[in-house]
Amino acid sequence: MVYVTRRATFSASHRLFNPRLSAEQNELLFDKCANAMGHGHNYVLEVTVAGEPQPETGYVVDLKKLKEVIKREILDKVDHKHLNHDVDFLSGVIPTAEHLAKAFWQILLPKIQGGTLYSIRLHETENNVIEYRGEQ
Ligand code: NI
C-alpha cells in the first residue's frame, strides 16, 4: 500500500464554548479558548489517501485533482471564516480540531477518486495535531 498526502493551509477563528454549560463552567473547561469574541489559528490540513499506483499513470491519486477537491469542499468553506458562525457543516458543533477532522473526513470520503481516504491530520498549532482515520 502506498500513502499519498496533500497538505493545505487555512486561517480561521473559533470559540470553544458549550452553550449547555454556564459561563463559569465554560471558562473552567476551555480557559481563554472560551473568550467571547473568539481567536484565530493558522491550520495545516494533511489529507492522506492510500492505494496502489495505477498502471496507466503510476499515481495512487492525481494530486492535482485532490488539491482541487480539498479547495472546493473544505478550504473555500472555512478559510478566513468564523467556524462557530459561518460554516454550514459545523453548525451546532463545538469547533475543536477533533470535530473539524471528523467533519472533513465525512465530506472528503465520497469525493476521493483513485485511492481510499486513509487519514485526516489537522495541525491546530505547531504542537497540537489531531488525526482521524475513520471508524475502524
Ligand atoms: Ni483555538
PDB file of N, CA, C and O in Angstrom, residues 1-5 48-54 58-61 114-118:
ATOM      1  N   MET A   1       0.850  -1.195   0.000  1.00  0.00           N
ATOM      2  CA  MET A   1       0.000   0.000   0.000  1.00  0.00           C
ATOM      3  C   MET A   1       0.885   1.245   0.000  1.00  0.00           C
ATOM      4  O   MET A   1       1.874   1.310   0.713  1.00  0.00           O
ATOM      5  N   VAL A   2       0.487   2.217  -0.801  1.00  0.00           N
ATOM      6  CA  VAL A   2       1.227   3.475  -0.864  1.00  0.00           C
ATOM      7  C   VAL A   2       0.335   4.586  -0.302  1.00  0.00           C
ATOM      8  O   VAL A   2      -0.867   4.624  -0.568  1.00  0.00           O
ATOM      9  N   TYR A   3       0.946   5.475   0.471  1.00  0.00           N
ATOM     10  CA  TYR A   3       0.205   6.550   1.136  1.00  0.00           C
ATOM     11  C   TYR A   3       0.630   7.891   0.546  1.00  0.00           C
ATOM     12  O   TYR A   3       1.810   8.224   0.559  1.00  0.00           O
ATOM     13  N   VAL A   4      -0.321   8.632   0.035  1.00  0.00           N
ATOM     14  CA  VAL A   4      -0.049   9.911  -0.627  1.00  0.00           C
ATOM     15  C   VAL A   4      -0.730  11.020   0.176  1.00  0.00           C
ATOM     16  O   VAL A   4      -1.915  10.905   0.508  1.00  0.00           O
ATOM     17  N   THR A   5       0.023  12.063   0.497  1.00  0.00           N
ATOM     18  CA  THR A   5      -0.530  13.126   1.332  1.00  0.00           C
ATOM     19  C   THR A   5      -0.491  14.470   0.622  1.00  0.00           C
ATOM     20  O   THR A   5       0.524  14.831   0.040  1.00  0.00           O
ATOM     21  N   THR A  48      -4.485  12.240   3.645  1.00  0.00           N
ATOM     22  CA  THR A  48      -3.712  11.099   3.146  1.00  0.00           C
ATOM     23  C   THR A  48      -4.637  10.081   2.492  1.00  0.00           C
ATOM     24  O   THR A  48      -5.658   9.691   3.071  1.00  0.00           O
ATOM     25  N   VAL A  49      -4.259   9.679   1.293  1.00  0.00           N
ATOM     26  CA  VAL A  49      -5.008   8.704   0.508  1.00  0.00           C
ATOM     27  C   VAL A  49      -4.121   7.476   0.323  1.00  0.00           C
ATOM     28  O   VAL A  49      -2.925   7.602   0.032  1.00  0.00           O
ATOM     29  N   ALA A  50      -4.707   6.294   0.511  1.00  0.00           N
ATOM     30  CA  ALA A  50      -3.955   5.040   0.392  1.00  0.00           C
ATOM     31  C   ALA A  50      -4.407   4.271  -0.845  1.00  0.00           C
ATOM     32  O   ALA A  50      -5.581   4.317  -1.215  1.00  0.00           O
ATOM     33  N   GLY A  51      -3.467   3.583  -1.473  1.00  0.00           N
ATOM     34  CA  GLY A  51      -3.825   2.756  -2.623  1.00  0.00           C
ATOM     35  C   GLY A  51      -2.580   2.232  -3.311  1.00  0.00           C
ATOM     36  O   GLY A  51      -1.470   2.336  -2.785  1.00  0.00           O
ATOM     37  N   GLU A  52      -2.801   1.677  -4.475  1.00  0.00           N
ATOM     38  CA  GLU A  52      -1.691   1.195  -5.295  1.00  0.00           C
ATOM     39  C   GLU A  52      -1.585   2.088  -6.531  1.00  0.00           C
ATOM     40  O   GLU A  52      -2.601   2.562  -7.045  1.00  0.00           O
ATOM     41  N   PRO A  53      -0.384   2.328  -7.010  1.00  0.00           N
ATOM     42  CA  PRO A  53      -0.238   3.135  -8.230  1.00  0.00           C
ATOM     43  C   PRO A  53      -1.004   2.492  -9.390  1.00  0.00           C
ATOM     44  O   PRO A  53      -0.943   1.280  -9.588  1.00  0.00           O
ATOM     45  N   GLN A  54      -1.738   3.337 -10.126  1.00  0.00           N
ATOM     46  CA  GLN A  54      -2.485   2.850 -11.282  1.00  0.00           C
ATOM     47  C   GLN A  54      -1.510   2.529 -12.410  1.00  0.00           C
ATOM     48  O   GLN A  54      -0.541   3.273 -12.624  1.00  0.00           O
ATOM     49  N   GLY A  58       0.854   5.574 -12.904  1.00  0.00           N
ATOM     50  CA  GLY A  58       1.826   5.471 -11.821  1.00  0.00           C
ATOM     51  C   GLY A  58       1.419   6.229 -10.581  1.00  0.00           C
ATOM     52  O   GLY A  58       2.133   6.230  -9.580  1.00  0.00           O
ATOM     53  N   TYR A  59       0.244   6.858 -10.629  1.00  0.00           N
ATOM     54  CA  TYR A  59      -0.276   7.597  -9.474  1.00  0.00           C
ATOM     55  C   TYR A  59      -1.225   6.725  -8.663  1.00  0.00           C
ATOM     56  O   TYR A  59      -2.025   5.992  -9.247  1.00  0.00           O
ATOM     57  N   VAL A  60      -1.206   6.899  -7.335  1.00  0.00           N
ATOM     58  CA  VAL A  60      -2.286   6.372  -6.497  1.00  0.00           C
ATOM     59  C   VAL A  60      -3.515   7.257  -6.695  1.00  0.00           C
ATOM     60  O   VAL A  60      -4.627   6.778  -6.887  1.00  0.00           O
ATOM     61  N   VAL A  61      -3.264   8.557  -6.631  1.00  0.00           N
ATOM     62  CA  VAL A  61      -4.332   9.534  -6.799  1.00  0.00           C
ATOM     63  C   VAL A  61      -3.692  10.727  -7.509  1.00  0.00           C
ATOM     64  O   VAL A  61      -2.521  11.035  -7.292  1.00  0.00           O
ATOM     65  N   GLY A 114      -9.668   7.217  -7.012  1.00  0.00           N
ATOM     66  CA  GLY A 114      -8.383   6.576  -7.259  1.00  0.00           C
ATOM     67  C   GLY A 114      -7.932   5.746  -6.080  1.00  0.00           C
ATOM     68  O   GLY A 114      -7.738   4.553  -6.203  1.00  0.00           O
ATOM     69  N   GLY A 115      -7.805   6.362  -4.908  1.00  0.00           N
ATOM     70  CA  GLY A 115      -7.426   5.613  -3.711  1.00  0.00           C
ATOM     71  C   GLY A 115      -8.528   5.703  -2.675  1.00  0.00           C
ATOM     72  O   GLY A 115      -9.644   6.105  -2.960  1.00  0.00           O
ATOM     73  N   THR A 116      -8.179   5.317  -1.458  1.00  0.00           N
ATOM     74  CA  THR A 116      -9.127   5.356  -0.351  1.00  0.00           C
ATOM     75  C   THR A 116      -8.633   6.361   0.676  1.00  0.00           C
ATOM     76  O   THR A 116      -7.442   6.357   1.018  1.00  0.00           O
ATOM     77  N   LEU A 117      -9.530   7.198   1.171  1.00  0.00           N
ATOM     78  CA  LEU A 117      -9.131   8.138   2.213  1.00  0.00           C
ATOM     79  C   LEU A 117      -8.596   7.355   3.406  1.00  0.00           C
ATOM     80  O   LEU A 117      -9.251   6.435   3.908  1.00  0.00           O
ATOM     81  N   TYR A 118      -7.403   7.698   3.860  1.00  0.00           N
ATOM     82  CA  TYR A 118      -6.751   6.963   4.952  1.00  0.00           C
ATOM     83  C   TYR A 118      -6.733   7.774   6.246  1.00  0.00           C
ATOM     84  O   TYR A 118      -7.004   7.239   7.309  1.00  0.00           O
TER      85      TYR A 118
END
